[in-house]
Short mmCIF file of C-alpha atoms and ligand atoms in Angstrom, two decimals:
data_model
loop_
_atom_site.label_atom_id
_atom_site.label_comp_id
_atom_site.label_asym_id
_atom_site.label_seq_id
_atom_site.Cartn_x
_atom_site.Cartn_y
_atom_site.Cartn_z
CA MET A 19 -10.51 -1.21 35.67
CA THR A 20 -9.67 -0.06 32.17
CA ARG A 21 -6.09 0.90 31.51
CA SER A 22 -5.39 4.36 30.20
CA ALA A 23 -5.24 4.72 26.41
CA SER A 24 -1.52 5.38 26.41
CA THR A 25 -0.66 2.03 28.04
CA ARG A 26 -2.95 -0.03 25.85
CA GLU A 27 -1.32 -1.64 22.87
CA LEU A 28 -2.21 -3.82 19.95
CA ILE A 29 -0.74 -7.31 20.27
CA ASP A 30 -2.35 -10.26 18.49
CA LYS A 31 -2.63 -13.83 19.73
CA PHE A 32 0.61 -14.79 17.96
CA GLY A 33 2.51 -12.10 19.88
CA ARG A 34 2.84 -9.74 16.90
CA ARG A 35 2.66 -6.06 17.78
CA VAL A 36 0.66 -3.91 15.36
CA ASP A 37 2.27 -0.49 15.04
CA TYR A 38 1.53 0.26 11.39
CA ILE A 39 -1.75 0.93 9.60
CA ARG A 40 -2.51 1.36 5.96
CA LEU A 41 -5.42 3.72 5.68
CA SER A 42 -7.34 3.85 2.43
CA VAL A 43 -8.73 7.33 1.83
CA THR A 44 -10.67 6.51 -1.34
CA ASP A 45 -11.52 3.57 -3.60
CA ARG A 46 -11.49 5.89 -6.62
CA CYS A 47 -8.65 6.41 -9.02
CA ASP A 48 -7.76 8.27 -12.18
CA PHE A 49 -6.04 5.10 -13.50
CA ARG A 50 -7.42 1.59 -14.12
CA CYS A 51 -4.32 -0.60 -13.78
CA VAL A 52 -4.94 -4.08 -15.18
CA TYR A 53 -3.83 -5.89 -12.02
CA CYS A 54 -5.82 -3.67 -9.69
CA MET A 55 -9.17 -2.76 -11.22
CA THR A 56 -11.66 -3.77 -13.85
CA GLU A 57 -12.10 -1.43 -16.79
CA ASP A 58 -15.65 -0.50 -15.81
CA MET A 59 -15.07 -0.26 -12.07
CA LYS A 60 -18.09 0.84 -10.03
CA PHE A 61 -17.07 2.95 -7.07
CA LEU A 62 -18.71 3.23 -3.67
CA PRO A 63 -21.53 5.71 -3.10
CA ARG A 64 -20.41 8.72 -1.07
CA LYS A 65 -22.47 7.84 2.02
CA GLU A 66 -20.70 4.51 2.34
CA ILE A 67 -17.22 5.97 2.57
CA LEU A 68 -15.75 7.47 5.71
CA SER A 69 -15.72 11.25 5.85
CA LEU A 70 -12.37 12.98 6.27
CA GLU A 71 -13.27 13.58 9.93
CA GLU A 72 -14.11 9.87 10.44
CA LEU A 73 -10.81 8.89 8.82
CA TYR A 74 -9.04 11.23 11.19
CA GLN A 75 -10.82 9.73 14.24
CA VAL A 76 -9.75 6.24 13.15
CA ALA A 77 -6.13 7.36 12.70
CA ARG A 78 -6.14 9.12 16.07
CA ALA A 79 -7.57 6.05 17.82
CA PHE A 80 -4.84 3.84 16.36
CA THR A 81 -2.00 6.21 17.25
CA GLU A 82 -3.24 6.35 20.83
CA LEU A 83 -3.00 2.54 20.84
CA GLY A 84 0.65 2.56 19.82
CA VAL A 85 0.56 2.86 16.04
CA ARG A 86 3.66 4.77 14.93
CA LYS A 87 3.32 4.66 11.15
CA ILE A 88 0.41 5.42 8.90
CA ARG A 89 0.49 4.85 5.18
CA LEU A 90 -2.18 6.61 3.15
CA THR A 91 -3.30 4.66 0.14
CA GLY A 92 -6.35 3.82 -1.94
CA GLY A 93 -7.43 3.90 -4.74
CA GLU A 94 -5.48 6.99 -5.53
CA PRO A 95 -5.24 9.13 -2.37
CA MET A 96 -4.66 12.34 -4.28
CA VAL A 97 -8.02 12.19 -6.10
CA ARG A 98 -9.98 12.53 -2.84
CA THR A 99 -11.44 16.02 -2.60
CA ASP A 100 -9.68 18.08 0.07
CA VAL A 101 -7.41 15.19 1.07
CA MET A 102 -4.70 17.72 1.96
CA SER A 103 -6.76 18.94 4.94
CA LEU A 104 -6.75 15.38 6.34
CA ILE A 105 -3.05 14.91 5.64
CA GLU A 106 -2.21 18.16 7.44
CA LYS A 107 -4.11 16.96 10.54
CA LEU A 108 -2.49 13.53 10.42
CA GLY A 109 0.93 15.16 10.11
CA ALA A 110 0.31 16.86 13.46
CA LEU A 111 -0.88 13.72 15.34
CA PRO A 112 1.11 13.23 18.55
CA GLY A 113 2.93 9.90 18.69
CA LEU A 114 3.13 9.36 14.97
CA ASP A 115 6.72 8.75 13.81
CA GLU A 116 6.06 8.44 10.12
CA LEU A 117 3.38 9.49 7.70
CA LEU A 118 3.76 7.69 4.39
CA LEU A 119 1.92 7.90 1.08
CA THR A 120 1.52 5.54 -1.86
CA THR A 121 0.47 7.29 -5.05
CA ASN A 122 0.39 6.84 -8.79
CA GLY A 123 2.29 10.14 -8.97
CA ALA A 124 0.07 11.72 -11.61
CA GLN A 125 -0.66 14.78 -9.46
CA LEU A 126 2.61 15.08 -7.59
CA ASP A 127 3.86 17.99 -9.66
CA LYS A 128 1.15 19.98 -7.87
CA PHE A 129 1.13 18.22 -4.48
CA ALA A 130 4.72 17.15 -3.70
CA GLN A 131 5.64 20.38 -1.88
CA PRO A 132 2.40 20.66 0.14
CA LEU A 133 2.68 16.98 1.11
CA LYS A 134 6.21 17.48 2.39
CA ALA A 135 5.13 20.61 4.27
CA ALA A 136 2.22 18.68 5.84
CA GLY A 137 4.63 16.16 7.35
CA VAL A 138 4.68 13.28 4.87
CA ASN A 139 8.08 11.66 5.40
CA ARG A 140 8.29 9.08 2.65
CA ILE A 141 6.49 8.51 -0.57
CA ASN A 142 6.02 5.49 -2.86
CA ILE A 143 5.26 6.15 -6.51
CA SER A 144 3.99 3.35 -8.74
CA ILE A 145 5.47 3.06 -12.21
CA ASP A 146 5.39 -0.13 -14.26
CA SER A 147 6.82 1.03 -17.58
CA LEU A 148 9.00 3.79 -19.04
CA ASP A 149 7.38 3.44 -22.43
CA ALA A 150 4.37 5.72 -22.90
CA GLU A 151 2.36 3.22 -24.96
CA ARG A 152 2.95 0.37 -22.57
CA PHE A 153 2.35 2.58 -19.57
CA LYS A 154 -1.04 3.30 -21.04
CA ARG A 155 -1.72 -0.36 -21.75
CA ILE A 156 -1.02 -1.30 -18.13
CA SER A 157 -2.76 1.67 -16.48
CA ARG A 158 -5.43 1.70 -19.23
CA VAL A 159 -5.70 5.51 -19.04
CA GLY A 160 -2.59 6.92 -17.34
CA LYS A 161 -0.12 9.27 -18.97
CA LEU A 162 3.53 8.48 -18.40
CA ASP A 163 4.71 12.10 -18.70
CA ARG A 164 2.48 13.11 -15.75
CA VAL A 165 4.09 10.46 -13.56
CA LEU A 166 7.62 11.38 -14.67
CA ALA A 167 6.89 15.03 -13.81
CA GLY A 168 5.53 13.84 -10.44
CA ILE A 169 8.70 11.88 -9.69
CA ASP A 170 10.84 14.95 -10.50
CA ALA A 171 8.68 17.10 -8.22
CA ALA A 172 8.94 14.57 -5.38
CA ILE A 173 12.72 14.52 -5.67
CA LEU A 174 12.81 18.33 -5.55
CA ALA A 175 10.49 18.43 -2.52
CA GLY A 176 13.10 16.51 -0.48
CA PHE A 177 11.23 13.58 1.11
CA ASP A 178 13.30 11.36 3.45
CA ARG A 179 13.01 8.57 0.91
CA ILE A 180 11.28 8.01 -2.38
CA ARG A 181 10.55 4.52 -3.61
CA LEU A 182 9.22 3.45 -6.97
CA ASN A 183 6.84 0.46 -6.99
CA SER A 184 6.75 -1.78 -10.03
CA VAL A 185 4.59 -4.82 -10.66
CA ILE A 186 6.35 -6.97 -13.25
CA MET A 187 4.04 -9.10 -15.41
CA ARG A 188 4.89 -11.54 -18.15
CA GLY A 189 3.57 -10.27 -21.47
CA TYR A 190 3.37 -6.68 -20.25
CA ASN A 191 6.69 -5.36 -18.94
CA GLU A 192 8.97 -8.24 -17.99
CA ASP A 193 11.70 -6.84 -20.28
CA GLU A 194 11.82 -3.53 -18.35
CA VAL A 195 13.29 -4.75 -15.08
CA LEU A 196 16.72 -3.30 -15.85
CA ALA A 197 15.42 -0.09 -17.41
CA LEU A 198 13.30 0.61 -14.32
CA THR A 199 16.22 -0.19 -12.03
CA ASP A 200 18.55 2.08 -14.06
CA PHE A 201 15.96 4.84 -13.84
CA ALA A 202 15.89 4.62 -10.02
CA VAL A 203 19.67 4.35 -9.74
CA ALA A 204 20.21 7.43 -11.93
CA ARG A 205 18.02 9.42 -9.52
CA GLY A 206 19.37 7.94 -6.29
CA ILE A 207 15.92 6.69 -5.27
CA ASP A 208 14.73 3.20 -4.26
CA ILE A 209 12.70 0.75 -6.27
CA ALA A 210 10.58 -2.17 -5.10
CA PHE A 211 9.34 -4.99 -7.24
CA ILE A 212 5.96 -6.34 -6.18
CA GLU A 213 4.70 -9.74 -7.20
CA GLU A 214 1.21 -9.53 -8.60
CA MET A 215 -1.23 -10.66 -5.95
CA PRO A 216 -4.41 -12.61 -6.65
CA LEU A 217 -6.86 -10.05 -5.27
CA GLY A 218 -10.18 -10.38 -7.07
CA GLU A 219 -10.73 -10.87 -10.79
CA ALA A 220 -9.27 -7.59 -12.02
CA SER A 221 -8.55 -8.15 -15.63
CA ASP A 222 -8.59 -10.26 -18.72
CA HIS A 223 -5.31 -12.00 -17.93
CA ASN A 224 -4.77 -15.16 -15.94
CA ARG A 225 -2.56 -14.07 -13.07
CA GLU A 226 -0.87 -17.42 -12.73
CA GLU A 227 0.45 -16.91 -16.27
CA THR A 228 1.58 -13.29 -15.82
CA THR A 229 3.05 -13.35 -12.31
CA CYS A 230 6.85 -13.08 -12.40
CA SER A 231 8.56 -14.27 -9.26
CA ASN A 232 10.86 -11.86 -7.50
CA ALA A 233 13.59 -14.52 -7.63
CA TRP A 234 13.46 -14.16 -11.42
CA VAL A 235 13.42 -10.34 -11.24
CA ARG A 236 16.39 -10.42 -8.92
CA GLN A 237 18.42 -12.57 -11.30
CA ILE A 238 17.90 -10.02 -14.07
CA ILE A 239 19.04 -7.17 -11.84
CA GLU A 240 22.08 -9.18 -10.79
CA SER A 241 23.12 -9.54 -14.43
CA LYS A 242 24.08 -5.85 -14.20
CA TYR A 243 24.27 -4.80 -10.54
CA GLU A 244 25.85 -6.33 -7.47
CA LEU A 245 23.17 -6.64 -4.79
CA ILE A 246 24.22 -6.64 -1.17
CA GLN A 247 21.55 -8.14 1.05
CA SER A 248 20.55 -5.69 3.71
CA ALA A 249 19.35 -6.57 7.18
CA GLU A 250 17.39 -3.30 7.26
CA LYS A 251 13.84 -3.63 8.39
CA THR A 252 11.26 -1.21 7.16
CA ALA A 253 7.69 -0.68 8.20
CA GLY A 254 6.44 -3.00 5.51
CA PRO A 255 7.05 -6.46 4.09
CA SER A 256 9.88 -5.48 1.68
CA ARG A 257 13.19 -7.24 1.81
CA TYR A 258 15.85 -4.79 0.73
CA ALA A 259 19.17 -5.14 -1.02
CA ARG A 260 21.69 -2.36 -1.50
CA ILE A 261 23.15 -1.80 -4.93
CA ALA A 262 26.94 -1.81 -4.63
CA GLY A 263 28.38 1.68 -5.15
CA GLN A 264 24.93 3.33 -5.36
CA THR A 265 22.58 5.04 -2.94
CA SER A 266 19.54 3.24 -4.32
CA ARG A 267 18.11 0.14 -2.71
CA VAL A 268 16.05 -2.57 -4.36
CA GLY A 269 13.09 -3.96 -2.46
CA PHE A 270 11.41 -7.25 -3.14
CA ILE A 271 7.83 -7.68 -2.03
CA SER A 272 7.07 -11.32 -2.57
CA PRO A 273 3.69 -12.14 -1.08
CA VAL A 274 3.14 -14.97 -3.52
CA THR A 275 6.44 -16.84 -3.41
CA HIS A 276 7.55 -15.80 0.05
CA ASN A 277 5.22 -15.80 2.97
CA PHE A 278 6.03 -12.68 5.02
CA CYS A 279 3.38 -13.19 7.65
CA GLU A 280 5.47 -14.23 10.64
CA ASP A 281 6.52 -10.67 11.41
CA CYS A 282 3.39 -8.92 10.19
CA ASN A 283 3.02 -5.66 12.11
CA ARG A 284 0.17 -4.07 10.21
CA VAL A 285 -3.54 -3.90 9.56
CA ARG A 286 -5.56 -2.08 6.93
CA VAL A 287 -8.59 0.15 7.15
CA THR A 288 -10.67 0.36 3.99
CA VAL A 289 -12.39 3.58 3.04
CA GLU A 290 -15.69 1.99 4.14
CA GLY A 291 -14.23 1.76 7.62
CA ARG A 292 -13.65 -1.97 7.51
CA LEU A 293 -10.65 -2.92 9.63
CA LEU A 294 -8.97 -5.73 7.70
CA LEU A 295 -6.70 -7.85 9.81
CA CYS A 296 -4.91 -9.51 6.88
CA LEU A 297 -4.39 -8.76 3.19
CA GLY A 298 -5.21 -12.32 2.18
CA ASN A 299 -8.15 -13.10 4.49
CA GLU A 300 -11.58 -11.65 5.05
CA HIS A 301 -11.36 -11.30 8.87
CA SER A 302 -12.54 -7.79 9.58
CA VAL A 303 -14.32 -5.45 11.98
CA ASP A 304 -16.82 -2.81 10.91
CA LEU A 305 -15.55 0.46 12.43
CA ARG A 306 -17.96 2.60 10.41
CA SER A 307 -21.00 1.26 12.25
CA ILE A 308 -19.38 2.26 15.54
CA LEU A 309 -18.40 5.70 14.22
CA ARG A 310 -21.98 6.32 13.06
CA ASP A 311 -23.80 4.87 16.05
CA PRO A 312 -24.91 7.75 18.29
CA THR A 313 -24.91 5.41 21.30
CA GLN A 314 -21.23 4.58 20.84
CA GLY A 315 -18.21 6.83 21.12
CA TYR A 316 -14.46 7.06 20.86
CA GLU A 317 -13.88 4.60 23.72
CA GLU A 318 -16.00 1.94 21.97
CA LEU A 319 -14.02 2.58 18.78
CA GLN A 320 -10.76 1.94 20.58
CA GLN A 321 -12.17 -1.13 22.35
CA ALA A 322 -13.24 -2.60 19.01
CA ILE A 323 -9.74 -2.05 17.62
CA ILE A 324 -8.16 -3.72 20.65
CA ALA A 325 -10.62 -6.65 20.45
CA SER A 326 -9.84 -7.13 16.74
CA MET A 327 -6.39 -8.42 17.66
CA ALA A 328 -8.01 -11.70 18.70
CA ILE A 329 -9.06 -12.43 15.10
CA LYS A 330 -5.89 -11.44 13.22
CA PRO A 331 -5.11 -14.55 11.16
CA GLU A 332 -1.72 -16.22 11.36
CA ARG A 333 -1.04 -16.01 7.60
CA HIS A 334 -2.45 -15.71 4.09
CA PHE A 335 -2.96 -18.64 1.71
CA PHE A 336 -2.59 -17.10 -1.76
CA TYR A 337 -2.87 -19.74 -4.49
CA ASP A 338 -3.58 -22.46 -1.94
CA LYS A 339 -6.45 -24.36 -3.57
CA ASP A 340 -7.69 -25.60 -0.20
CA HIS A 341 -8.41 -22.05 0.97
CA VAL A 342 -10.97 -19.50 -0.14
CA GLN A 343 -9.26 -16.64 -2.02
CA PRO A 344 -10.14 -12.98 -1.36
CA VAL A 345 -12.72 -11.45 -3.69
CA ARG A 346 -11.67 -7.88 -2.83
CA LEU A 347 -9.80 -5.93 -5.48
CA MET A 348 -6.66 -4.06 -4.48
CA ASN A 349 -8.29 -0.63 -4.75
CA MET A 350 -10.88 -1.81 -2.20
CA THR A 351 -8.22 -3.25 0.04
CA GLY A 352 -5.83 -0.36 0.32
CA GLY A 353 -2.62 -1.50 -1.31
N1 LIG B 410 -2.96 4.40 -6.45
C1 LIG B 410 -1.79 4.28 -5.67
C2 LIG B 410 -0.68 3.59 -6.45
O1 LIG B 410 -0.96 3.01 -7.49
O2 LIG B 410 0.45 3.64 -5.98
C3 LIG B 410 -1.99 3.62 -4.34
C4 LIG B 410 -2.89 2.41 -4.30
S1 LIG B 410 -2.29 1.00 -5.18
C5 LIG B 410 -3.59 -0.17 -4.85
C6 LIG B 410 -0.92 0.52 -4.18
C7 LIG B 410 0.06 -0.44 -4.80
O3 LIG B 410 -0.57 -1.68 -4.99
C8 LIG B 410 0.60 0.00 -6.15
O4 LIG B 410 2.02 0.02 -6.11
C9 LIG B 410 0.12 -1.07 -7.10
O5 LIG B 410 1.07 -1.33 -8.10
C10 LIG B 410 -0.07 -2.25 -6.17
N2 LIG B 410 -1.05 -3.24 -6.64
C11 LIG B 410 -2.33 -3.06 -7.01
N3 LIG B 410 -2.93 -4.24 -7.31
C12 LIG B 410 -1.99 -5.19 -7.12
C13 LIG B 410 -1.97 -6.61 -7.26
N4 LIG B 410 -3.04 -7.30 -7.65
N5 LIG B 410 -0.82 -7.25 -6.96
C14 LIG B 410 0.29 -6.57 -6.55
N6 LIG B 410 0.33 -5.24 -6.40
C15 LIG B 410 -0.79 -4.56 -6.68
FE1 LIG B 411 -5.21 3.25 -9.34
FE2 LIG B 411 -3.09 2.56 -7.94
FE3 LIG B 411 -4.95 0.72 -8.57
FE4 LIG B 411 -3.40 1.71 -10.46
S1 LIG B 411 -2.72 0.49 -8.70
S2 LIG B 411 -5.64 1.46 -10.58
S3 LIG B 411 -3.08 3.78 -9.80
S4 LIG B 411 -5.24 2.43 -7.26
#
């Protein structure tokens, strides 16, 4: 006898409950950040990516299996044609507690209000430099003033929380840790520092030379601010500290120096419909073939998602020479 959808849940063989998915809505982007993409990125042909309706079916299937949080990512979610129609439908999904978005912010001046109205609760905006020239060097094509306007618009729109994401790299922006923190503090928003992850060969730099550990970033922040370690858990792998006397929090996402796998509660779905069980491993299930197989339906889709729990790996092995490293780039992974 099969149990009803509402009592089925996603628990892997290590006892971890999956209640969070990161759904990539496109592999395309209007930026070409050095840590994420190659300069001459080739994007997927249209027929290989899930339609907006297929993305919705995947999201619905997961929420019926106990997923409470969905983060939309990419690529740059806001470059997908008509993405707002999907976001509006996701915002109305029963059972979903939080709809989150990670964006480069370049189009938020136009979309912040509609996103809030559609039910997006929290938003992460990536910004790696406050200097226009450097911003361009890191994003290869991005314009800093567009992102600054986007951040202002997001603040005005009144999301529950706004968090900036910064990847600090030696030789690019390692002297901007305090300036970026000051910028967040002045606006009462959060900031997270993300260690550069070795996902594919994205650029001309050797990541082992550019990666700055979050322990180092933290020391710099502590030269100016008192950090109070917070026990707060969020949906993701960030460890947060409060800044004494301020509303802003500082997050540290340290996949390289700190293995956060033991309480992993999430999986990713790429825009090709590949359900990735771990950021740092290739274990996956092809949901697109089920979605497009006329002999299979919604029940088979849910069964495949439930069955995938058996292959969720225990942990990643970034920089472990004895293990094969992922060849996927971040824009293909859904950051
Ligand atoms: N385009 C959106 C953005 O930039 O926010 C969403 C997708 S992007 C892949 C999501 C996050 O992943 C960004 O904050 C970006 O800085 C981060 N990211 C991309 N490649 C990375 C890498 N190799 N290591 C660490 N973070 C990375
Ligand atoms: Fe685009 Fe985001 Fe990747 Fe930068 S990090 S290239 S903005 S997807």
